[in-house]
Structures are given as C-alpha cells and as structure tokens.
Coordinates of C-alpha atoms in Angstrom, one line a residue:
X1 CA -30.2 -2.3 -2.9
X2 CA -27.3 -3.4 -5.2
X3 CA -23.9 -3.2 -3.9
X4 CA -22.9 -0.2 -5.9
X5 CA -26.1 2.0 -4.2
X6 CA -24.4 0.6 -0.9
X7 CA -21.3 2.6 -1.5
X8 CA -23.0 5.3 -3.0
X9 CA -25.0 5.8 0.5
X10 CA -21.7 4.9 2.3
X11 CA -20.0 7.9 0.7
X12 CA -22.9 10.6 1.2
X13 CA -23.0 9.6 5.0
X14 CA -19.8 11.3 4.9
X15 CA -16.7 8.8 4.7
X16 CA -15.3 10.6 1.8
X17 CA -15.5 14.4 0.7
X18 CA -16.8 13.8 -2.4
X19 CA -20.4 12.2 -2.5
X20 CA -23.0 11.5 -5.2
X21 CA -26.7 11.2 -3.8
X22 CA -28.1 9.7 -7.5
X23 CA -30.9 12.3 -7.7
X24 CA -33.2 11.8 -10.6
X25 CA -31.6 12.0 -14.5
X26 CA -31.6 16.1 -16.3
X27 CA -31.8 16.4 -19.6
X28 CA -29.6 20.0 -19.5
X29 CA -26.3 19.9 -21.6
X30 CA -23.4 22.3 -20.8
X31 CA -20.6 23.4 -22.7
X32 CA -16.9 22.5 -21.1
X33 CA -16.3 25.0 -18.3
X34 CA -18.8 27.6 -19.2
X35 CA -22.8 28.3 -18.8
X36 CA -24.7 27.4 -22.2
X37 CA -26.9 29.9 -23.3
X38 CA -30.5 29.7 -23.6
X39 CA -32.0 28.0 -26.6
X40 CA -32.9 31.4 -29.7
X41 CA -36.9 29.9 -29.8
X42 CA -36.8 30.8 -33.8
X43 CA -36.4 28.3 -36.5
X44 CA -32.7 27.9 -38.1
X45 CA -32.2 29.2 -41.7
X46 CA -32.8 26.4 -44.3
X47 CA -29.1 26.2 -44.8
X48 CA -28.0 25.5 -41.4
X49 CA -28.2 22.3 -39.8
X50 CA -30.8 21.6 -37.3
X51 CA -29.3 21.3 -33.5
X52 CA -29.0 17.5 -32.4
X53 CA -32.2 16.3 -30.4
X54 CA -29.6 16.1 -27.4
X55 CA -28.8 19.8 -27.4
X56 CA -31.8 21.3 -28.6
X57 CA -33.4 22.1 -24.6
X58 CA -30.3 23.6 -23.2
X59 CA -30.5 25.7 -19.6
X60 CA -27.9 28.3 -18.4
X61 CA -26.8 27.7 -15.1
X62 CA -27.9 30.0 -12.3
X63 CA -24.9 32.5 -11.2
X64 CA -22.6 31.8 -8.9
X65 CA -22.9 33.2 -5.4
X66 CA -19.8 32.4 -3.5
X67 CA -20.4 34.7 -0.5
X68 CA -17.3 36.2 -0.3
X69 CA -15.4 32.9 -0.8
X70 CA -13.8 32.1 -4.3
X71 CA -16.1 30.2 -6.9
X72 CA -13.9 27.0 -6.4
X73 CA -14.5 27.3 -2.7
X74 CA -17.6 28.2 -3.1
X75 CA -18.4 24.9 -5.5
X76 CA -16.8 22.9 -2.7
X77 CA -19.4 24.0 -0.2
X78 CA -22.1 24.0 -1.7
X79 CA -21.5 20.6 -3.1
X80 CA -20.8 19.0 0.5
X81 CA -24.4 20.6 1.0
X82 CA -25.8 18.6 -1.9
X83 CA -26.6 21.9 -3.7
X84 CA -25.3 20.1 -6.7
X85 CA -26.6 23.0 -9.1
X86 CA -25.1 25.6 -7.2
X87 CA -22.3 23.5 -6.8
X88 CA -21.8 23.1 -10.8
X89 CA -22.3 27.1 -11.3
X90 CA -19.7 27.6 -9.3
X91 CA -17.6 24.9 -10.3
X92 CA -18.0 25.8 -14.3
X93 CA -17.2 29.9 -12.7
X94 CA -14.3 28.6 -11.4
X95 CA -13.2 26.9 -14.7
X96 CA -14.0 29.4 -16.8
X97 CA -11.2 31.9 -14.7
X98 CA -9.0 28.9 -14.7
X99 CA -9.0 26.8 -17.4
X100 CA -5.9 25.2 -16.4
X101 CA -6.7 24.5 -12.5
X102 CA -7.3 20.8 -12.4
X103 CA -8.9 21.3 -9.0
X104 CA -11.9 23.1 -10.6
X105 CA -12.8 21.0 -13.8
X106 CA -12.7 18.1 -11.1
X107 CA -15.1 19.5 -9.0
X108 CA -17.1 20.5 -11.9
X109 CA -17.3 16.6 -12.7
X110 CA -17.9 15.8 -9.4
X111 CA -21.0 18.2 -9.3
X112 CA -21.5 16.5 -12.6
X113 CA -22.2 13.1 -11.9
X114 CA -23.7 13.9 -8.6
X115 CA -26.5 14.8 -10.9
X116 CA -26.3 11.8 -13.3
X117 CA -25.3 13.9 -16.0
X118 CA -22.3 11.2 -16.8
X119 CA -21.4 12.5 -20.4
X120 CA -20.3 15.9 -19.3
X121 CA -18.9 14.5 -16.2
X122 CA -16.4 11.9 -17.9
X123 CA -15.6 14.8 -20.1
X124 CA -14.6 16.9 -17.4
X125 CA -12.3 14.3 -15.5
X126 CA -10.7 13.9 -18.4
X127 CA -9.9 17.6 -18.5
X128 CA -8.7 17.4 -15.0
X129 CA -6.8 14.4 -15.8
X130 CA -4.6 16.0 -19.3
X131 CA -3.8 19.0 -17.0
X132 CA -2.9 16.9 -14.1
X133 CA -2.5 13.4 -13.6
X134 CA -1.8 13.5 -10.1
X135 CA -5.0 15.5 -9.7
X136 CA -6.5 14.0 -6.4
X137 CA -9.7 15.5 -6.9
X138 CA -9.5 14.4 -10.2
X139 CA -8.6 11.0 -9.3
X140 CA -11.2 10.4 -6.9
X141 CA -13.9 11.8 -9.0
X142 CA -13.0 9.5 -11.9
X143 CA -12.9 6.6 -9.8
X144 CA -15.8 6.7 -7.7
X145 CA -17.6 7.3 -11.8
X146 CA -16.6 4.3 -13.2
X147 CA -16.2 1.6 -10.5
X148 CA -19.0 3.2 -8.1
X149 CA -21.8 5.5 -10.0
X150 CA -21.6 3.3 -13.4
X151 CA -23.6 -0.1 -13.7
X152 CA -20.8 -2.8 -13.4
X153 CA -18.7 -4.0 -16.4
X154 CA -15.3 -5.1 -16.6
X155 CA -13.7 -2.2 -18.2
X156 CA -15.3 0.2 -15.9
X157 CA -14.1 -1.4 -13.0
X158 CA -10.7 -2.0 -14.6
X159 CA -10.5 1.5 -15.0
X160 CA -12.1 3.0 -11.8
X161 CA -9.6 0.7 -10.6
X162 CA -6.8 2.2 -12.4
X163 CA -8.0 5.6 -11.1
X164 CA -8.1 4.8 -7.7
X165 CA -4.5 2.8 -7.6
X166 CA -2.7 5.6 -8.9
X167 CA -4.2 8.0 -5.8
X168 CA -3.4 5.3 -3.2
X169 CA 0.2 5.3 -4.3
X170 CA -0.1 8.9 -4.7
X171 CA 2.9 9.9 -1.9
X172 CA 1.6 12.3 0.8
X173 CA -1.8 11.6 0.3
X174 CA -3.9 12.7 3.2
X175 CA -5.4 10.0 5.5
X176 CA -8.8 10.7 4.3
X177 CA -8.2 10.5 0.8
X178 CA -6.2 7.2 1.5
X179 CA -9.2 5.6 3.0
X180 CA -11.8 6.6 0.0
X181 CA -8.9 5.4 -2.8
X182 CA -8.7 2.3 -0.7
X183 CA -12.3 1.6 -0.3
X184 CA -13.0 2.3 -4.2
X185 CA -9.9 -0.1 -4.9
X186 CA -11.5 -2.9 -2.5
X187 CA -14.8 -2.6 -4.1
X188 CA -13.4 -3.0 -8.1
X189 CA -10.7 -5.5 -6.5
X190 CA -13.7 -7.7 -5.4
X191 CA -15.9 -7.3 -8.8
X192 CA -12.9 -8.1 -10.6
X193 CA -12.5 -11.4 -8.8
X194 CA -9.5 -10.5 -7.1
X195 CA -10.0 -11.0 -4.0
X196 CA -6.5 -11.0 -2.3
X197 CA -6.1 -7.5 -3.4
X198 CA -9.3 -6.6 -1.8
X199 CA -8.8 -8.2 1.1
X200 CA -5.5 -5.8 1.3
X201 CA -7.3 -2.8 0.4
X202 CA -10.1 -3.4 2.8
X203 CA -7.4 -3.6 5.7
X204 CA -5.8 -0.3 4.7
X205 CA -9.2 1.3 5.2
X206 CA -9.9 -0.7 8.5
X207 CA -6.7 0.3 9.9
X208 CA -7.8 3.8 10.1
X209 CA -11.1 3.3 10.8
X210 CA -12.0 0.2 12.6
X211 CA -15.3 0.5 12.5
X212 CA -16.2 1.3 8.4
X213 CA -18.7 -1.1 7.5
X214 CA -18.4 -0.8 3.8
X215 CA -14.7 -2.0 4.1
X216 CA -15.9 -4.6 6.9
X217 CA -18.7 -6.0 4.1
X218 CA -15.5 -5.7 1.4
X219 CA -13.7 -7.6 3.7
X220 CA -16.2 -10.5 4.7
X221 CA -17.1 -10.8 0.7
X222 CA -13.3 -11.1 0.0
X223 CA -13.1 -13.9 2.8
X224 CA -16.1 -15.5 0.9
X225 CA -14.2 -15.7 -2.4
X226 CA -11.1 -16.9 -1.1
X227 CA -12.6 -19.7 0.7
X228 CA -12.0 -18.9 4.3
X229 CA -15.1 -20.0 5.4
X230 CA -15.5 -19.7 8.9
X231 CA -13.4 -16.4 8.9
X232 CA -16.4 -15.2 6.2
X233 CA -19.1 -16.3 8.0
X234 CA -18.3 -14.8 11.4
X235 CA -17.6 -11.4 9.5
X236 CA -21.2 -11.6 7.5
X237 CA -22.7 -12.9 10.5
X238 CA -21.9 -9.1 12.2
X239 CA -23.4 -7.6 9.7
X240 CA -26.8 -9.4 9.8
X241 CA -28.6 -6.2 11.6
X242 CA -27.0 -3.7 9.3
X243 CA -29.4 -1.9 7.6
X244 CA -27.4 -1.0 4.5
X245 CA -25.1 -4.7 4.1
X246 CA -27.9 -7.2 6.1
X247 CA -29.6 -8.4 2.8
X248 CA -26.4 -9.3 1.3
X249 CA -25.3 -11.0 4.7
X250 CA -28.2 -12.4 5.0
X251 CA -26.9 -14.1 1.3
X252 CA -24.1 -15.4 2.2
X253 CA -24.8 -16.8 5.6
X254 CA -27.2 -19.1 3.6
X255 CA -24.2 -20.3 0.9
X256 CA -22.3 -20.9 3.9
X257 CA -24.9 -22.6 5.4
X258 CA -25.2 -24.4 2.5
X259 CA -21.8 -25.5 1.8
X260 CA -22.3 -27.4 5.8
X261 CA -25.1 -29.1 4.4
X262 CA -27.8 -27.2 6.4
X263 CA -29.9 -26.8 3.4
X264 CA -32.8 -26.0 6.2
X265 CA -31.1 -23.2 8.0
X266 CA -30.2 -21.9 4.7
X267 CA -33.0 -21.2 2.7
X268 CA -34.2 -19.3 6.5
X269 CA -31.3 -16.6 5.6
X270 CA -32.1 -16.3 1.5
X271 CA -35.9 -15.9 2.4
X272 CA -34.4 -12.9 4.6
X273 CA -32.0 -11.8 1.7
X274 CA -35.3 -11.7 -0.7
X275 CA -37.6 -9.8 1.8
X276 CA -34.9 -7.2 2.4
X277 CA -33.7 -7.0 -1.1
X278 CA -36.3 -8.8 -3.9
X279 CA -34.7 -7.3 -6.7
X280 CA -31.3 -8.5 -5.7
X281 CA -32.2 -12.0 -4.6
X282 CA -35.0 -12.6 -6.5
X283 CA -36.6 -16.4 -6.3
X284 CA -33.9 -18.8 -8.5
X285 CA -35.7 -20.7 -11.1
X286 CA -34.6 -24.0 -10.1
X287 CA -35.1 -27.0 -11.8
X288 CA -35.6 -30.7 -10.3
X289 CA -32.3 -32.3 -10.3
X290 CA -33.5 -34.5 -13.2
X291 CA -34.6 -31.7 -15.1
X292 CA -31.3 -30.2 -14.6
X293 CA -29.3 -33.2 -16.2
X294 CA -31.5 -33.6 -18.9
X295 CA -30.9 -29.7 -19.3
X296 CA -27.3 -30.0 -19.2
X297 CA -27.6 -32.6 -21.9
X298 CA -29.5 -31.3 -24.5
X299 CA -27.1 -28.2 -24.2
X300 CA -24.1 -30.9 -24.9
X301 CA -25.5 -32.0 -27.4
X302 CA -26.5 -28.9 -29.4
X303 CA -22.8 -27.8 -29.3
X304 CA -21.0 -27.6 -32.6
X305 CA -19.7 -30.8 -34.6
X306 CA -16.7 -29.4 -33.4
X307 CA -16.7 -29.5 -29.8
X308 CA -18.7 -32.3 -29.4
X309 CA -15.7 -34.0 -30.9
X310 CA -13.6 -32.4 -28.1
X311 CA -15.8 -33.6 -25.6
X312 CA -15.9 -37.7 -26.6
X313 CA -15.0 -39.4 -23.7
X314 CA -15.1 -36.5 -21.6
X315 CA -17.6 -36.8 -18.6
X316 CA -20.1 -33.7 -18.4
X317 CA -21.5 -33.8 -15.0
X318 CA -24.5 -32.1 -13.5
X319 CA -23.7 -31.4 -9.6
X320 CA -25.4 -29.0 -6.6
X321 CA -22.2 -26.9 -5.7
X322 CA -18.5 -26.7 -5.9
X323 CA -16.7 -29.1 -3.6
X324 CA -14.0 -27.7 -1.2
X325 CA -11.5 -29.7 -3.3
X326 CA -12.1 -28.4 -6.4
X327 CA -12.1 -24.6 -5.4
X328 CA -8.9 -24.8 -3.3
X329 CA -7.3 -27.1 -6.4
X330 CA -5.0 -23.8 -7.6
X331 CA -4.2 -20.7 -6.4
X332 CA -5.9 -18.4 -5.6
X333 CA -8.7 -20.1 -4.8
X334 CA -11.8 -21.0 -7.1
X335 CA -15.2 -18.6 -6.1
X336 CA -17.4 -20.7 -4.8
X337 CA -19.9 -19.3 -6.4
X338 CA -18.5 -20.5 -10.4
X339 CA -21.2 -22.1 -12.6
X340 CA -19.0 -24.8 -13.9
X341 CA -15.3 -26.7 -13.7
X342 CA -13.0 -28.2 -16.3
X343 CA -11.0 -30.4 -14.5
X344 CA -7.8 -32.0 -16.1
X345 CA -5.0 -30.5 -18.3
X346 CA -5.8 -29.2 -21.6
X347 CA -6.2 -31.0 -24.8
X348 CA -2.8 -32.1 -26.0
X349 CA -1.1 -32.4 -23.0
X350 CA -0.9 -35.3 -20.7
X351 CA -2.9 -36.4 -17.5
X352 CA -1.0 -37.5 -15.0
X353 CA -2.5 -40.5 -14.6
X354 CA -3.7 -39.8 -11.0
X355 CA -7.5 -40.2 -12.2
X356 CA -9.5 -41.4 -14.4
X357 CA -11.0 -40.4 -16.8
X358 CA -8.1 -37.3 -16.4
X359 CA -10.5 -33.9 -17.7
X360 CA -14.2 -33.8 -16.9
X361 CA -16.4 -30.6 -17.1
X362 CA -19.4 -30.0 -14.4
X363 CA -22.1 -27.4 -13.8
X364 CA -23.6 -26.5 -10.9
X365 CA -27.7 -26.3 -10.6
X366 CA -27.8 -24.0 -8.1
X367 CA -24.7 -21.7 -8.5
X368 CA -26.6 -21.2 -12.4
X369 CA -30.0 -21.1 -10.9
X370 CA -29.3 -18.3 -8.8
X371 CA -26.8 -16.5 -11.6
X372 CA -30.1 -16.0 -13.7
X373 CA -33.7 -15.0 -13.5
X374 CA -35.8 -16.8 -15.0
X375 CA -36.0 -20.6 -17.0
X376 CA -35.3 -19.4 -20.6
X377 CA -32.4 -17.5 -19.0
X378 CA -31.2 -20.5 -16.8
X379 CA -31.4 -22.5 -20.3
X380 CA -28.8 -19.7 -22.3
X381 CA -26.6 -19.7 -19.2
X382 CA -26.2 -23.5 -19.4
X383 CA -24.9 -23.4 -22.7
X384 CA -22.8 -20.1 -22.2
X385 CA -21.3 -22.1 -19.3
X386 CA -20.4 -24.9 -21.1
X387 CA -19.0 -23.3 -24.1
X388 CA -16.6 -21.4 -21.3
X389 CA -15.5 -24.5 -20.3
X390 CA -15.1 -26.2 -23.9
X391 CA -12.7 -23.4 -24.2
X392 CA -10.4 -24.4 -20.9
X393 CA -10.0 -27.3 -22.4
X394 CA -9.1 -26.1 -26.1
X395 CA -6.3 -24.4 -23.6
X396 CA -8.4 -20.9 -23.5
X397 CA -7.7 -18.8 -19.9
X398 CA -10.5 -16.8 -18.0
X399 CA -9.6 -13.5 -19.9
X400 CA -9.4 -15.3 -23.3
X401 CA -12.6 -16.2 -22.8
X402 CA -14.0 -13.0 -21.5
X403 CA -12.4 -10.9 -24.2
X404 CA -14.8 -13.5 -26.5
X405 CA -18.0 -12.6 -24.3
X406 CA -18.1 -16.1 -22.7
X407 CA -17.2 -14.8 -18.8

C-alpha cells in the first residue's frame, strides 16, 4: 500500500472527521450545487451541438432524506456513516438552498471526493473557499484532496500544504481539526523534502494523540531524512509489526542497516518489505559494480558537447550509497536516498583549496536501482541524474532544476 493509501485508511479509522474510502470510480456528472436531470434519449436537432461524451450519461441524485435534520446536518451524518451517495444528495440540496453557505459546498466536495469524482470535488472546494477563504471544512477537504487523495506531485503537495497550513494557523481551531491539519501538513512536508517542518507538524499531532500511528510514521520518516539515524531506527523498529506501516518500516530499517554495513541483515528487511508490499518495493534492477561504472561512463559520453566540456577534469564516480560526511555537509542534511551528488563550488567560483580536485560528481548504484523498476528505466535515470548534477555544476539550485524536469 502506498503512503497515500496509508493516510486514507488512517483517516477512515476515525482520526479525522472527514474521510475517504476510495470506492471505485463513477462516470456520473453533476452540475454545481443541484441534482442533474436524467437525459432525454431522443437525438438532438441537427442545429444543436451533440453533448460531450463526459456529460452524455448523467444520473439524477436521489432525494435527500434528512430524517428531521437540516440537509447539511443530514449530509454530515451520512458522510460519517460512509453513505456517500446520500451525503452528496443532502449536501447538494443544502448548497441549492443556501448557495452562499461555504460549509454546504465543502460538504458536497467531501462527498464527491469520497466518490472519486475529483474534478467536481475540486470545483466544490474552490467555490467553498471563494465564499469563505477560512472555511475549516473547505480547507480540510481541499488539503486532503490534493495532499492525500491524488497521486503525489510537487504542485499538488504544495497546494495541499497551503490549505492545511492555513487551517492550522487559524485561531480558535478545535483540537480535533488541529490534529487533522497538522497530520496532512506533516505528510506534505515530508513529500516535499522539508523534513524539519514535517517533524514539527508530527510533534503537534503526537502532543494531542501520543499513539497516533500515522504521525509516528511521519516522524520516523522525517528523522531518517534529517540523518538522525539512531532515532529513526528506533522509531521504525517500533512500527515493524504495524499492519499499515510495517512494509515501509522494514524497508527503512533495511536502509539503516545498510548504512551500518550490515548487508545481509538489511536484505532480510528488504525481502520482508517486498513480501508485504510487492508493488511498492519491487526487486531493484541492480547491476554489478563494474556494469554500473560502465553505464555511468556511457551516460557521460552521451552528454551534449558543451556539458562534456564543462566536466573536463571533473571526475564522475560510482559509489554504493552516500556517506555521512556528504549528507551532513550542509544544513539541512541531504536525504540518504539521493541518487547523485555534486561536490564543490559551481563553475566560475573559486575553490577553497581543501580538496583536489575541488569539484566532483558521484552517482549512487543502490539508490538509483531502488528508484526504478527496469534496467531500461535505470539507464534513463542515470542520464537524468547526471544532467541534474551538471546543472548544479553550472550553478542551478534544486528548484530551478525541478522546473526543468530534472528533479
């Protein structure tokens, strides 16, 4: 199960008021705020444009059975009971009766998100936050959608983080909502490589809920990324038997044992992680050390002429994993899972004379192999990583390289 699936399960178990069970996708489409009318089956006149394929089969919502509650209260009740179609019907009625009620549109967005109707959920949350930029349910729903429900990308994680951090900063937020916002922020910060911030947000959750397993996992991951290896090892070891986090805990304990040079013990944990989550941890296409050096040399030879010229006199080495001195050379530390590293000042800046040569590039065999699934993908990733490090050689930072697709 992916990390995003883990939080979805965690939320479903009651840590958040609003959750998503990720049911199968549906093809029905709704207008914003009111139930759609079933389509007429007769062919349209020749002068009319034919309906778009995405709107050709629209299903009307059922009538909201509020059972003496207001439509909004009924929507929340149905949502908490995981009856998402009924929640959507009542939320749509609430939004139709009170079109300027941000919470009604947010509730509708949550039901749509639970039904995996993402474009409609995005519009519902956008409308809720346009009405009230500080709507707690609107902020929470949008944060969860972008940082948890949808596949991870930098833009989605950043957007989800903006929503969760806005909710977390809102004065007077009830403790339960604080926990939910802080948990989403911790996950987004970890995904964005800002482990120090992730650690702080996980601490907020654990201060309220010391046994919160998802926050415990995010804390362990942040400790690992911050190179606080002994603390990370203890944190992940405590999660080895956890049904939701065990596979990732085994993988990280393996990575930590690998750093200690305990290769056979590390492999036991890698194998267990693969057994528990084969999709997340496939067998890496690990070439021999000699073959990897050849692949790196071939990647250098395939660079454009101007890049090869920039690399003249700069060694490009192949190593197994990053050493502590390299990871701890800056603040914050580098991730132990980096694929490559450029050492030294950019071209045009003077060397300090402490090392000869003062500039070098290294690519990491084991980290690269774990980042891909096939030998062909490995060759491609070696080339991308090499381009990334040449970018650093030329003075580009990580944000600039990410904007060019060399993250």
